[in-house]
Coordinates of C-alpha atoms and ligand atoms in Angstrom, one line a residue:
X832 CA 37.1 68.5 53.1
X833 CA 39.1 68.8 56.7
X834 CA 42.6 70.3 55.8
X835 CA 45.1 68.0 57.0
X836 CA 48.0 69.2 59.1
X837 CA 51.7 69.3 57.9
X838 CA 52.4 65.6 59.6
X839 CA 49.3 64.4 58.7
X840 CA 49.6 64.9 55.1
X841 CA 53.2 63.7 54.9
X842 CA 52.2 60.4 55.9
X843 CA 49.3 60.0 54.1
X844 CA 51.2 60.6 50.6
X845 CA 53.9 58.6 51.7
X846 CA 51.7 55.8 53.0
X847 CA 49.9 56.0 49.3
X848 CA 53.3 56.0 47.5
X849 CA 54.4 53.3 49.6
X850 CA 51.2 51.2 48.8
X851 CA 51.7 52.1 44.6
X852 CA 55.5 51.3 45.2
X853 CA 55.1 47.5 46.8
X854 CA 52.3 46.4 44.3
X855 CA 54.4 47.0 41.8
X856 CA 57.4 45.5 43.3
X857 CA 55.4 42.6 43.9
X858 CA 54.5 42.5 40.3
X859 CA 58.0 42.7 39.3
X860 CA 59.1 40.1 41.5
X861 CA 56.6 37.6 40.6
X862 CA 56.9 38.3 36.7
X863 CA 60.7 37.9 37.5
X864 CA 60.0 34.3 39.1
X865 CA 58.1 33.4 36.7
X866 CA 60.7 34.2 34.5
X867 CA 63.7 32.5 36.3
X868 CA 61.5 29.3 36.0
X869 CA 63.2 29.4 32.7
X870 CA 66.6 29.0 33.9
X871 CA 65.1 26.4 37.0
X872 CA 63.6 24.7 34.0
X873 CA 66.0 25.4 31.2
X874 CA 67.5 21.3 30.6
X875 CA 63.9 20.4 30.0
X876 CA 63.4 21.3 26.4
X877 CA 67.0 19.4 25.6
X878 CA 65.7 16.4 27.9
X879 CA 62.4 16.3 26.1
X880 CA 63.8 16.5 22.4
X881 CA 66.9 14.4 23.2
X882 CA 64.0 11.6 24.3
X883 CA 61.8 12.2 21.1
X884 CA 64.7 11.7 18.8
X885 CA 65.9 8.8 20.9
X886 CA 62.2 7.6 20.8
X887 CA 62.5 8.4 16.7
X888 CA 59.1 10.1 17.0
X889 CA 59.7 12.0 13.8
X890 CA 60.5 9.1 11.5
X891 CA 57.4 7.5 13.0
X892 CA 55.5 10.5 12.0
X893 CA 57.4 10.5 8.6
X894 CA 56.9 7.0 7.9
X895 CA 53.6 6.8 8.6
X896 CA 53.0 10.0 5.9
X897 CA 50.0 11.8 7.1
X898 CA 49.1 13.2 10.7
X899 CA 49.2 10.6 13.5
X900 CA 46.4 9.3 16.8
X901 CA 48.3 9.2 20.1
X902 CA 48.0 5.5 19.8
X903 CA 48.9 5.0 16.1
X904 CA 52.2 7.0 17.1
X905 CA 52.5 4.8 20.9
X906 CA 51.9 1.5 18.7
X907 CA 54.4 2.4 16.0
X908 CA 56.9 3.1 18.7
X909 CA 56.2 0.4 20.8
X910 CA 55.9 2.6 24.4
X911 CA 53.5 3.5 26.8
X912 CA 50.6 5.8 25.2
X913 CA 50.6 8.1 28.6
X914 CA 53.9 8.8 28.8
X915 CA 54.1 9.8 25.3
X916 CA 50.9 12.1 25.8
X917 CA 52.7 13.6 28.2
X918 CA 56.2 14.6 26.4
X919 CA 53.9 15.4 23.2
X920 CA 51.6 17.7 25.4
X921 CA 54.9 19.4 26.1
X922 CA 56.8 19.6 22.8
X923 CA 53.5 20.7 21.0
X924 CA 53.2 23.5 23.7
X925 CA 56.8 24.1 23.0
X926 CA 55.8 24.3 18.9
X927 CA 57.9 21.7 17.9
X928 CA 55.2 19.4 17.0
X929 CA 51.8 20.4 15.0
X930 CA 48.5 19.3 17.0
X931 CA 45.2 19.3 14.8
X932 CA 42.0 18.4 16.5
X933 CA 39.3 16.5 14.0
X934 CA 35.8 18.6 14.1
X935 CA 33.9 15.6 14.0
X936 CA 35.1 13.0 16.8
X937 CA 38.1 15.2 18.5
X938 CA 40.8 12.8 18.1
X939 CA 43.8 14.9 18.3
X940 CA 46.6 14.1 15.4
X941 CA 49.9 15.3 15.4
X942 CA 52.2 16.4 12.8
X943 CA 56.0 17.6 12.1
X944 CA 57.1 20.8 12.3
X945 CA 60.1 22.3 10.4
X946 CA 62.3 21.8 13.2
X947 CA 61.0 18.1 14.1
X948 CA 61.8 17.5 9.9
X949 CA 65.3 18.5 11.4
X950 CA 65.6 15.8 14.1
X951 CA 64.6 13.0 12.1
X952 CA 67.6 10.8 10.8
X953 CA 68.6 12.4 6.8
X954 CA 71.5 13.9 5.6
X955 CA 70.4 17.3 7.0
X956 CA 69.5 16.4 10.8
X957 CA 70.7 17.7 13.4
X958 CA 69.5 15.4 15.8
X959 CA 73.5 14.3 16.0
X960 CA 74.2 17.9 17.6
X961 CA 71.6 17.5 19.8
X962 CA 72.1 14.2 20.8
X963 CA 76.5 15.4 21.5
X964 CA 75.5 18.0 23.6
X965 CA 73.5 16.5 25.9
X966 CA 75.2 13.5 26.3
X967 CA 76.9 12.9 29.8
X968 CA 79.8 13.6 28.7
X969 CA 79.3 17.1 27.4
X970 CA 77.3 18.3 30.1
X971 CA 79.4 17.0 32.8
X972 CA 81.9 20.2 32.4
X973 CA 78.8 22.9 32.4
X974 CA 79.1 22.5 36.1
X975 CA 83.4 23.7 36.2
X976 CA 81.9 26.3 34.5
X977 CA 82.1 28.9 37.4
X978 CA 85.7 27.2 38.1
X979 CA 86.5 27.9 34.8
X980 CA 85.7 31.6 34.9
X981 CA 87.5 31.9 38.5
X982 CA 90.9 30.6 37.4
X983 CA 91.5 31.0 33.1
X984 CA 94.1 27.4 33.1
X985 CA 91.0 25.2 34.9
X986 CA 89.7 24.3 31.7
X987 CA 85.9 22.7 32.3
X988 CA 86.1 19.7 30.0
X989 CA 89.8 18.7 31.9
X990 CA 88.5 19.4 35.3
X991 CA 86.1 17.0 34.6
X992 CA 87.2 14.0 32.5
X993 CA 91.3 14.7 33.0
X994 CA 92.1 15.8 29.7
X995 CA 91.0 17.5 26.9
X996 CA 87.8 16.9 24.4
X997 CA 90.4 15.5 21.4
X998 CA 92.5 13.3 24.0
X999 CA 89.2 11.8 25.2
X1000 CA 88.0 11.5 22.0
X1001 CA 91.4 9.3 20.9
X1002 CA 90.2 6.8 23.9
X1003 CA 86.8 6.8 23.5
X1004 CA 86.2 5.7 20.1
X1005 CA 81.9 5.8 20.7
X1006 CA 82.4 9.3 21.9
X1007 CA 84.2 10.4 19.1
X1008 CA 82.1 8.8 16.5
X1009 CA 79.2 11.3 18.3
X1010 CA 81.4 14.4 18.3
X1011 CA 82.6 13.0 14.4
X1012 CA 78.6 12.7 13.4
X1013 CA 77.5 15.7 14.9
X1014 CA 80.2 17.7 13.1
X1015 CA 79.6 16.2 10.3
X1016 CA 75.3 16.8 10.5
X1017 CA 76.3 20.2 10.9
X1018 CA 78.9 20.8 8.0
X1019 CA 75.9 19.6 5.7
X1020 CA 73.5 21.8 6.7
X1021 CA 76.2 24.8 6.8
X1022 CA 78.2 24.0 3.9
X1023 CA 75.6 24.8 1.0
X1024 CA 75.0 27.7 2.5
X1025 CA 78.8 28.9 2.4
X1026 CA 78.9 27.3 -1.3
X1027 CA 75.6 29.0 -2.2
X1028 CA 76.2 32.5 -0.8
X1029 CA 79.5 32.7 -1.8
X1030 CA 80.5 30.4 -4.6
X1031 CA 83.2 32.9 -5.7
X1032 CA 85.7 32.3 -3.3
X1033 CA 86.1 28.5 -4.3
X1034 CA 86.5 29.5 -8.5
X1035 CA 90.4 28.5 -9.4
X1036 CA 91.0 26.2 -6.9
X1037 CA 91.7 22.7 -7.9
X1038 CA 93.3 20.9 -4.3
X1039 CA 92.0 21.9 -1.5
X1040 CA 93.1 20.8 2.0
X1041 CA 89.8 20.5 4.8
X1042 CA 92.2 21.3 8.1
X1043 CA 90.2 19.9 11.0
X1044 CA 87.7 18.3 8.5
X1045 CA 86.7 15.6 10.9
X1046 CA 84.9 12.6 8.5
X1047 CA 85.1 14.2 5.7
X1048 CA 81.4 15.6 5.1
X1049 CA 82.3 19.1 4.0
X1050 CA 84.6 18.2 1.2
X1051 CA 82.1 15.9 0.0
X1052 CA 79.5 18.6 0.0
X1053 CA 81.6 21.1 -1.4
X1054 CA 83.0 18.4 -4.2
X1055 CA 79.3 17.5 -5.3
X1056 CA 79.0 21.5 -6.1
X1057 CA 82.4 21.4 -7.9
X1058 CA 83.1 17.9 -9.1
X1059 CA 86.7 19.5 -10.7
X1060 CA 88.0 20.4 -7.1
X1061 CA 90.6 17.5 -5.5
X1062 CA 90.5 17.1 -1.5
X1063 CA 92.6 16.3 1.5
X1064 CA 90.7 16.1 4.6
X1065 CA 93.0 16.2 7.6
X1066 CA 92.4 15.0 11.0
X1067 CA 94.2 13.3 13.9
X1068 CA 95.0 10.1 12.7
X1069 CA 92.3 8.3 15.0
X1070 CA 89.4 10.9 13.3
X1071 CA 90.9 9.8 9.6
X1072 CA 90.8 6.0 10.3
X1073 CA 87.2 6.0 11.0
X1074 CA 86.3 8.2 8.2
X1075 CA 84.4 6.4 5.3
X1076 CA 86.0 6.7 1.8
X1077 CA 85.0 9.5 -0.2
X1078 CA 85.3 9.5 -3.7
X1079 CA 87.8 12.6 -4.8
X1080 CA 89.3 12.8 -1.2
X1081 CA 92.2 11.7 0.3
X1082 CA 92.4 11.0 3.9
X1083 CA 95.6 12.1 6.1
X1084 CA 96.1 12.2 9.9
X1085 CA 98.2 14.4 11.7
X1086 CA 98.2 17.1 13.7
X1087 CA 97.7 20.8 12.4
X1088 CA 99.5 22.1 15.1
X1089 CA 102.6 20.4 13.4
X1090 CA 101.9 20.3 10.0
X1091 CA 99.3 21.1 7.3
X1092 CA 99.0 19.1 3.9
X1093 CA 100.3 21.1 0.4
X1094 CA 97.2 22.3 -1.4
X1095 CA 95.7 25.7 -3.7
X1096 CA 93.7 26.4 -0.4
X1097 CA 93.2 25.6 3.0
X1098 CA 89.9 25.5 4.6
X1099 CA 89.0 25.4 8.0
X1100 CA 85.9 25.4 9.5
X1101 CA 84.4 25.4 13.4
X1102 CA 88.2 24.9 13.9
X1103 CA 90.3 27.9 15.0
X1104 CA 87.2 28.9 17.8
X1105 CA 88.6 25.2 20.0
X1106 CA 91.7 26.8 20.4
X1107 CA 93.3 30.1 22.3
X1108 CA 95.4 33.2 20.2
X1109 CA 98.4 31.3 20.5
X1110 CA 97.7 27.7 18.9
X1111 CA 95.2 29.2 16.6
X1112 CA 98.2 31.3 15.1
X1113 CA 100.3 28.6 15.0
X1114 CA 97.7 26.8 13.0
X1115 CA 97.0 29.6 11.0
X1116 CA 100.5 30.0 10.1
X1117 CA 100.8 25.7 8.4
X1118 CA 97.7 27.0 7.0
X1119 CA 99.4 30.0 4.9
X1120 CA 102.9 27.6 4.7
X1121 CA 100.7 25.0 3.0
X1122 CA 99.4 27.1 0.1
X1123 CA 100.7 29.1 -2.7
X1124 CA 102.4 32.6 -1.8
X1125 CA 101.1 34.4 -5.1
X1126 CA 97.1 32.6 -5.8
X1127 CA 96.7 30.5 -2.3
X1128 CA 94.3 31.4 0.5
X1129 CA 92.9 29.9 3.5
X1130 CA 89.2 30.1 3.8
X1131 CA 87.9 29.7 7.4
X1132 CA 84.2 29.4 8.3
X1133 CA 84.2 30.8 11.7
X1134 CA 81.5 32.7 14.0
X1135 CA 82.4 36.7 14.3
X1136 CA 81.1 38.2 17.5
X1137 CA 79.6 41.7 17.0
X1138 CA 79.8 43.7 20.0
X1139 CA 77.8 46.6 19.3
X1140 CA 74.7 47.0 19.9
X1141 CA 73.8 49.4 16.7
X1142 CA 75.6 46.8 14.8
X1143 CA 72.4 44.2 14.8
X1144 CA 69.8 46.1 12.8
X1145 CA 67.2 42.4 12.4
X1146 CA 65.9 39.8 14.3
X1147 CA 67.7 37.6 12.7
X1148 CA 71.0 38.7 13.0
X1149 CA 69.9 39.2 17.0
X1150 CA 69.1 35.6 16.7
X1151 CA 71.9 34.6 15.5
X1152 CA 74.3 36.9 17.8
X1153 CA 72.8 35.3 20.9
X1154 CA 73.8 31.4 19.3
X1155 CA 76.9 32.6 18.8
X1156 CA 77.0 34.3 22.2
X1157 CA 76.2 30.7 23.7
X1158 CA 78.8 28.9 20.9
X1159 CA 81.4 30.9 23.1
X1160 CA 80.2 29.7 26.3
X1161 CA 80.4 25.7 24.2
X1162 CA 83.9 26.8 24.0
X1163 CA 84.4 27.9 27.5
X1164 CA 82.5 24.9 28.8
X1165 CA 84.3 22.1 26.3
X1166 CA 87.7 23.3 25.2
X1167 CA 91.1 24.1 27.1
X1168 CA 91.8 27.7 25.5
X1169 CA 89.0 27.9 22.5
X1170 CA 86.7 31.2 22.3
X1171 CA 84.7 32.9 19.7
X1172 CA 85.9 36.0 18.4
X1173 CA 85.2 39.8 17.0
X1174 CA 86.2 41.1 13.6
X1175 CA 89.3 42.8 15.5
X1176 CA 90.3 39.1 17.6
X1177 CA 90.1 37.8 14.1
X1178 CA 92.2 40.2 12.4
X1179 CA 94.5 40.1 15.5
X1180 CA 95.6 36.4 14.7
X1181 CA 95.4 36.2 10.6
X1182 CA 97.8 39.4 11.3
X1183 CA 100.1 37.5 13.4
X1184 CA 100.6 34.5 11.4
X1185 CA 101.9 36.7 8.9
X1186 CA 99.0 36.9 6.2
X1187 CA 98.6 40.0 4.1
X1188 CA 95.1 40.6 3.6
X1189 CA 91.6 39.3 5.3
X1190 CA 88.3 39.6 4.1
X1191 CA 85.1 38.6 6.3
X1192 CA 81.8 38.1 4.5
X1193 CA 78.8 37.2 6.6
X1194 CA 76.1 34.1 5.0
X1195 CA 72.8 33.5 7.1
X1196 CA 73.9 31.6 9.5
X1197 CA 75.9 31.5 12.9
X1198 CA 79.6 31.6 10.8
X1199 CA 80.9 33.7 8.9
X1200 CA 83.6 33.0 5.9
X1201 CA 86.9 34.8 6.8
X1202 CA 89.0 34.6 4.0
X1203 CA 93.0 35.3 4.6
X1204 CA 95.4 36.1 1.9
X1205 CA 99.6 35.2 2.3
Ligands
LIG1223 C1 84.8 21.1 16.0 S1 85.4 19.9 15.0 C2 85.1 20.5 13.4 C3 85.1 19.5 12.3 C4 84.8 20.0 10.9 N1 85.7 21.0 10.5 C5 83.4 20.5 10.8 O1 83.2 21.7 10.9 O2 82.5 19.6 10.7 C6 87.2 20.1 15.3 C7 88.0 19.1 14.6 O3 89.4 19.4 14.8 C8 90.1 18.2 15.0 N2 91.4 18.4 15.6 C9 91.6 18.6 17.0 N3 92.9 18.7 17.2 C10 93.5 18.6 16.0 C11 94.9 18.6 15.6 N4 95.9 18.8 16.5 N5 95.2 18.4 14.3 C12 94.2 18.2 13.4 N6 92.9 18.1 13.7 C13 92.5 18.3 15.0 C14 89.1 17.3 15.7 O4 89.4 15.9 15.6 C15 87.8 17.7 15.0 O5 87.5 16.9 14.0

């Protein structure tokens, strides 16, 4: 082989390098397009499921009690059978919907899924939260976002309607009743899991008061586990006048910011993270006034940020830490001062509003239960 001179061999290695360096930069680039599609893409998924719930594909399926024909489901629901091929080729891609071909003609049926079961209309949907967030109204303020995070006192949700989600909500009775139901979807499914993982921290208590407790759902989940326990769900008085009655609670409207209803315990939950350090100790502080100094407590079911990295040892737990990573940016996006919070932030404000002792014990699921003794 001809020996190459000292020039000669410089660019040759560097002309091979080069050529190894851009076909790999050119892989990385297009995997990282492909990628970004994702975010280019990323209100699809909402858009598709908001329409299947809207189209109530899932009770069709239910109703009809074994797997479904394209045009069995398109006559049940009355629309055009292309249109629906197309959002079911995309939310059986997507694995929300089971697709079994028959062996002997082909015809293609579709089933539910465990998360389709959980957008059809029953006590434990949560086609209400989906149906909230992508309303109009709630995804309006997504785009103050950047404002938002420019200047701390543009809140998104103000830039964008003029005042805040509750004020709104006080003038726009449909709107509320969403925000209501979709609170209310969610305290159902979360609920038995705080009463089930942690039934201890209700024994003794005979009264308790639900602050923020919206329709009422979670006291009437927590009374069907124990039937002995009184309630007092508390709400702004336009929240309480549209609640339904519930048997063993008492409805009264005012504002926690003011004062909070006598009981053995206060409960709040998906509360305190609407509102900045400062209101959320003031809260925190009717909270402890309300209950007894020696036996009372105030129980909060509230997400806890871990900020570690060697803290998240599952995939579960990762799971979970990247909902409640986006929960904060729901706060950012649809409340004036509201954030979610670490162990520390939490201990920061039960401290502050004068309480002597706070536990936090974690349940599957994005909140925790932080429990704050006077
Ligand atoms: C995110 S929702 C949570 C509802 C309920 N705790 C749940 O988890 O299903 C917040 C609740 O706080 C209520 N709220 C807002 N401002 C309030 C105030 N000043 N006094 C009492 N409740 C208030 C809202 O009306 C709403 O029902």
């Amino acid at each position: 082989m001809a020996k190459l001179n000292d020039g000669e061999s410089k660019t040759k290695i560097l002309g091979a390098q080069n050529h190894v360096e851009t076909q790999e930069e050119e892989e990385v680039v297009l995997e990282a397009a492909i990628d970004t599609w994702k975010y280019v893409l990323g209100y699809v998924e909402m858009a598709a499921v908001k329409c299947a719930i809207e189209l109530g594909i899932s009770e069709a399926m239910e109703n009809h009690g074994q797997p479904i024909t394209l045009s069995e489901l398109s006559t049940s629901l009355d629309c055009s059978p292309s249109s629906l091929h197309r959002i079911m080729r995309l939310l059986v891609h997507q694995k929300l919907f089971k697709e079994t071909i028959s062996p002997e003609d082909q015809t293609k049926y579709y089933s539910l899924t465990p998360i389709t079961r959980l957008l059809k209309n029953h006590d434990h949907s949560m086609a209400a939260l989906v149906l909230l967030e992508s309303s109009p109204v709630m995804l309006a303020p997504w785009h103050a976002l950047s404002g938002r995070v420019r200047d701390e006192g543009r809140a998104a949700f103000e830039a964008t309607h003029g005042e805040s989600l509750w004020d709104y909500n006080a003038k726009h009775p449909k709107h509320s009743k969403l925000v209501n139901d979709a609170m209310a979807s969610n305290a159902r499914i979360v609920l038995p899991v705080v009463l089930k993982g942690r039934a201890e921290v209700f024994e003794g208590i005979g009264t308790v008061v639900d602050v923020g407790g919206g329709n009422g759902s979670a006291l009437q989940t927590m009374i069907k586990a124990f039937p002995w326990i009184k309630g007092i769900n508390f709400d702004l008085p336009h929240v309480v006048a549209a609640a339904p009655e519930i048997a063993g609670v008492e409805h009264v409207g005012g504002s926690m910011l003011e004062f909070v209803p006598k009981a053995d315990a206060a409960f709040v939950m998906n509360v305190l993270h609407d509102w900045g350090d400062e209101e959320c100790i003031t809260i925190l502080r009717k909270c402890r006034e309300a209950v007894p100094k020696d036996k009372g407590k105030v129980i909060m079911v509230e997400a806890v940020i871990k900020e570690e990295k060697h803290e998240i040892d599952d995939e579960k737990e990762e799971k979970l830490k990247g909902l409640r990573l986006m929960m904060d940016m729901v706060m950012m996006a649809h409340t004036t001062t509201g954030k979610e919070r670490t162990q520390q932030e939490w201990e920061y404000v039960v401290t502050q509003a004068g309480f002597t002792k706070c536990i936090v014990k974690p349940i599957q699921a994005i909140p925790s239960i932080i429990i704050a003794y006077p």
